[in-house]
């Protein structure tokens, strides 16, 4: 009798699965890809996902067949993944980023000395994990690198302030004495980093990307730094090299020296022939996730003169690697930065609704971690900004508040709260952590 009951339940579960397939597909086999009318195909797939979920829910009710649920979930997940690849665009998700993603807290003696001089240096009291660990364990898909020009090498290799504290003032990484772009926060004062040069950082990104070829795009925000800082004790602080056309070309060249073109998402790939870059993203749209998995894109943090220099002779960023921090209404505007999600909340929502990619910050200068105030974090997430940057992707352990920023429902990214289509499910955005398909 037991055998009969079990077989009866098995047959019932099989019938439930078969019925689920018929309901979700409307009695037709799922097509390998959407027909030319993508919007119609995507609407059909979104309805199919909803039907799978309704069928699953029915099997969990009294009289249902819970044994059928795992197989129904497998069918639903296949739909969800295909929908993500063909129907969800890059600007329809929300991802977590880190601010100053290379940063390591200054040495205790140096930091305490700086804080005694000015409490504003409390804002440097945070440390990042190495970039691959941020991608792997913290779900980070947007990072920020501060870059200094060093065409001769060695400009930032001597840290005289360390000599005053009895430490070796010579940078331990020989790469700091070679020509090329360097990565650090503030010369001579806040220089500890998980990767000393831009190329070192990029190699870490590339190697992780190569091992996870189906990851969501990694967005790299690059801040170009050349500000001179005061040297009140005449210690001989380094004077940065101003960024000009040659340095901007070097930035592109160093990126291209690490990444093959097919691994990059550049303005040229997004721009539609005959349209400006801005019109391309606003009127036609960003690529789908299936078109940009495993890619890396670069965005410029700076505006003003550096943006103008980078655009010189290339109003739509023709041949350039980075997307500029654009001015809405200008031909190059595709990505924009709005760092204050409280003050700029309405504007961010408008920019997202229009089709720009937007980055904002959930916290700054360790203030939120010290107080536990989540106002800014909550506004950043609700604004619909595509990249929400934080210093705390894991809970704060220094100030006792446990402050943390995560993407609600993220795995690691989530459906954008403003722009995601109906069929979007977080589980389909980056299945298996971006590892190769089995």
PDB file of N, CA and C in Angstrom, residues 88-127:
ATOM      1  N   UNK A  88      16.298  42.366 -19.726  1.00  0.00           N
ATOM      2  CA  UNK A  88      16.684  43.344 -18.709  1.00  0.00           C
ATOM      3  C   UNK A  88      17.928  44.089 -19.199  1.00  0.00           C
ATOM      4  N   UNK A  89      17.839  45.403 -19.210  1.00  0.00           N
ATOM      5  CA  UNK A  89      18.951  46.233 -19.673  1.00  0.00           C
ATOM      6  C   UNK A  89      19.841  46.627 -18.495  1.00  0.00           C
ATOM      7  N   UNK A  90      21.027  47.085 -18.829  1.00  0.00           N
ATOM      8  CA  UNK A  90      22.009  47.456 -17.818  1.00  0.00           C
ATOM      9  C   UNK A  90      21.463  48.497 -16.851  1.00  0.00           C
ATOM     10  N   UNK A  91      20.622  49.398 -17.330  1.00  0.00           N
ATOM     11  CA  UNK A  91      20.093  50.465 -16.475  1.00  0.00           C
ATOM     12  C   UNK A  91      18.815  50.063 -15.742  1.00  0.00           C
ATOM     13  N   UNK A  92      18.540  48.760 -15.675  1.00  0.00           N
ATOM     14  CA  UNK A  92      17.344  48.288 -14.983  1.00  0.00           C
ATOM     15  C   UNK A  92      17.672  47.451 -13.754  1.00  0.00           C
ATOM     16  N   UNK A  93      18.925  47.535 -13.303  1.00  0.00           N
ATOM     17  CA  UNK A  93      19.334  46.851 -12.085  1.00  0.00           C
ATOM     18  C   UNK A  93      19.978  47.862 -11.134  1.00  0.00           C
ATOM     19  N   UNK A  94      20.205  47.435  -9.908  1.00  0.00           N
ATOM     20  CA  UNK A  94      20.876  48.276  -8.910  1.00  0.00           C
ATOM     21  C   UNK A  94      21.988  47.463  -8.273  1.00  0.00           C
ATOM     22  N   UNK A  95      23.200  48.043  -8.232  1.00  0.00           N
ATOM     23  CA  UNK A  95      24.373  47.325  -7.753  1.00  0.00           C
ATOM     24  C   UNK A  95      25.063  48.092  -6.635  1.00  0.00           C
ATOM     25  N   UNK A  96      25.775  47.354  -5.819  1.00  0.00           N
ATOM     26  CA  UNK A  96      26.509  47.939  -4.702  1.00  0.00           C
ATOM     27  C   UNK A  96      27.932  48.285  -5.134  1.00  0.00           C
ATOM     28  N   UNK A  97      28.395  49.453  -4.711  1.00  0.00           N
ATOM     29  CA  UNK A  97      29.752  49.878  -5.003  1.00  0.00           C
ATOM     30  C   UNK A  97      30.493  50.241  -3.733  1.00  0.00           C
ATOM     31  N   UNK A  98      31.806  50.377  -3.853  1.00  0.00           N
ATOM     32  CA  UNK A  98      32.601  50.869  -2.734  1.00  0.00           C
ATOM     33  C   UNK A  98      33.304  52.161  -3.135  1.00  0.00           C
ATOM     34  N   UNK A  99      33.451  53.028  -2.149  1.00  0.00           N
ATOM     35  CA  UNK A  99      34.142  54.306  -2.299  1.00  0.00           C
ATOM     36  C   UNK A  99      35.622  54.080  -1.995  1.00  0.00           C
ATOM     37  N   UNK A 100      36.498  54.672  -2.793  1.00  0.00           N
ATOM     38  CA  UNK A 100      37.942  54.499  -2.607  1.00  0.00           C
ATOM     39  C   UNK A 100      38.258  53.026  -2.365  1.00  0.00           C
ATOM     40  N   UNK A 101      38.004  52.239  -3.380  1.00  0.00           N
ATOM     41  CA  UNK A 101      37.970  50.786  -3.239  1.00  0.00           C
ATOM     42  C   UNK A 101      39.324  50.149  -2.951  1.00  0.00           C
ATOM     43  N   UNK A 102      40.377  50.881  -3.076  1.00  0.00           N
ATOM     44  CA  UNK A 102      41.747  50.425  -2.842  1.00  0.00           C
ATOM     45  C   UNK A 102      42.230  50.781  -1.435  1.00  0.00           C
ATOM     46  N   UNK A 103      41.499  51.575  -0.671  1.00  0.00           N
ATOM     47  CA  UNK A 103      41.995  52.307   0.500  1.00  0.00           C
ATOM     48  C   UNK A 103      42.316  51.399   1.681  1.00  0.00           C
ATOM     49  N   UNK A 104      43.425  51.687   2.328  1.00  0.00           N
ATOM     50  CA  UNK A 104      43.814  51.048   3.583  1.00  0.00           C
ATOM     51  C   UNK A 104      44.026  52.153   4.612  1.00  0.00           C
ATOM     52  N   UNK A 105      43.484  51.974   5.798  1.00  0.00           N
ATOM     53  CA  UNK A 105      43.569  52.988   6.844  1.00  0.00           C
ATOM     54  C   UNK A 105      45.033  53.363   7.120  1.00  0.00           C
ATOM     55  N   UNK A 106      45.339  54.643   7.314  1.00  0.00           N
ATOM     56  CA  UNK A 106      46.721  55.020   7.617  1.00  0.00           C
ATOM     57  C   UNK A 106      47.231  54.328   8.879  1.00  0.00           C
ATOM     58  N   UNK A 107      48.530  54.222   8.984  1.00  0.00           N
ATOM     59  CA  UNK A 107      49.137  53.597  10.156  1.00  0.00           C
ATOM     60  C   UNK A 107      48.715  54.344  11.415  1.00  0.00           C
ATOM     61  N   UNK A 108      48.532  53.607  12.528  1.00  0.00           N
ATOM     62  CA  UNK A 108      47.966  54.219  13.738  1.00  0.00           C
ATOM     63  C   UNK A 108      48.662  55.495  14.183  1.00  0.00           C
ATOM     64  N   UNK A 109      50.002  55.496  14.199  1.00  0.00           N
ATOM     65  CA  UNK A 109      50.719  56.685  14.665  1.00  0.00           C
ATOM     66  C   UNK A 109      50.470  57.880  13.753  1.00  0.00           C
ATOM     67  N   UNK A 110      50.419  57.627  12.457  1.00  0.00           N
ATOM     68  CA  UNK A 110      50.180  58.708  11.506  1.00  0.00           C
ATOM     69  C   UNK A 110      48.744  59.217  11.629  1.00  0.00           C
ATOM     70  N   UNK A 111      47.776  58.309  11.673  1.00  0.00           N
ATOM     71  CA  UNK A 111      46.382  58.735  11.745  1.00  0.00           C
ATOM     72  C   UNK A 111      46.101  59.510  13.030  1.00  0.00           C
ATOM     73  N   UNK A 112      46.607  59.039  14.146  1.00  0.00           N
ATOM     74  CA  UNK A 112      46.356  59.754  15.408  1.00  0.00           C
ATOM     75  C   UNK A 112      46.990  61.132  15.391  1.00  0.00           C
ATOM     76  N   UNK A 113      48.152  61.258  14.773  1.00  0.00           N
ATOM     77  CA  UNK A 113      48.795  62.570  14.668  1.00  0.00           C
ATOM     78  C   UNK A 113      47.968  63.505  13.800  1.00  0.00           C
ATOM     79  N   UNK A 114      47.449  62.990  12.697  1.00  0.00           N
ATOM     80  CA  UNK A 114      46.632  63.811  11.814  1.00  0.00           C
ATOM     81  C   UNK A 114      45.341  64.248  12.505  1.00  0.00           C
ATOM     82  N   UNK A 115      44.713  63.343  13.239  1.00  0.00           N
ATOM     83  CA  UNK A 115      43.453  63.675  13.910  1.00  0.00           C
ATOM     84  C   UNK A 115      43.673  64.746  14.968  1.00  0.00           C
ATOM     85  N   UNK A 116      44.820  64.712  15.628  1.00  0.00           N
ATOM     86  CA  UNK A 116      45.117  65.756  16.608  1.00  0.00           C
ATOM     87  C   UNK A 116      45.234  67.120  15.936  1.00  0.00           C
ATOM     88  N   UNK A 117      45.723  67.132  14.695  1.00  0.00           N
ATOM     89  CA  UNK A 117      45.829  68.384  13.961  1.00  0.00           C
ATOM     90  C   UNK A 117      44.462  68.874  13.479  1.00  0.00           C
ATOM     91  N   UNK A 118      43.609  67.920  13.028  1.00  0.00           N
ATOM     92  CA  UNK A 118      42.313  68.302  12.484  1.00  0.00           C
ATOM     93  C   UNK A 118      41.391  67.086  12.538  1.00  0.00           C
ATOM     94  N   UNK A 119      40.247  67.182  13.215  1.00  0.00           N
ATOM     95  CA  UNK A 119      39.331  66.034  13.311  1.00  0.00           C
ATOM     96  C   UNK A 119      38.776  65.556  11.969  1.00  0.00           C
ATOM     97  N   UNK A 120      38.922  66.355  10.913  1.00  0.00           N
ATOM     98  CA  UNK A 120      38.398  65.910   9.623  1.00  0.00           C
ATOM     99  C   UNK A 120      39.083  64.629   9.151  1.00  0.00           C
ATOM    100  N   UNK A 121      40.290  64.365   9.666  1.00  0.00           N
ATOM    101  CA  UNK A 121      41.006  63.166   9.258  1.00  0.00           C
ATOM    102  C   UNK A 121      40.376  61.896   9.819  1.00  0.00           C
ATOM    103  N   UNK A 122      39.382  62.028  10.688  1.00  0.00           N
ATOM    104  CA  UNK A 122      38.621  60.863  11.122  1.00  0.00           C
ATOM    105  C   UNK A 122      37.959  60.168   9.930  1.00  0.00           C
ATOM    106  N   UNK A 123      37.725  60.936   8.892  1.00  0.00           N
ATOM    107  CA  UNK A 123      37.088  60.386   7.696  1.00  0.00           C
ATOM    108  C   UNK A 123      37.938  59.387   6.949  1.00  0.00           C
ATOM    109  N   UNK A 124      39.208  59.232   7.332  1.00  0.00           N
ATOM    110  CA  UNK A 124      40.090  58.268   6.668  1.00  0.00           C
ATOM    111  C   UNK A 124      40.150  56.941   7.412  1.00  0.00           C
ATOM    112  N   UNK A 125      39.299  56.776   8.417  1.00  0.00           N
ATOM    113  CA  UNK A 125      39.384  55.605   9.287  1.00  0.00           C
ATOM    114  C   UNK A 125      38.537  54.449   8.730  1.00  0.00           C
ATOM    115  N   UNK A 126      38.967  53.912   7.602  1.00  0.00           N
ATOM    116  CA  UNK A 126      38.295  52.758   7.003  1.00  0.00           C
ATOM    117  C   UNK A 126      39.280  52.016   6.113  1.00  0.00           C
ATOM    118  N   UNK A 127      39.014  50.745   5.887  1.00  0.00           N
ATOM    119  CA  UNK A 127      39.895  49.894   5.095  1.00  0.00           C
ATOM    120  C   UNK A 127      39.070  49.033   4.155  1.00  0.00           C
TER     121      UNK A 127
END
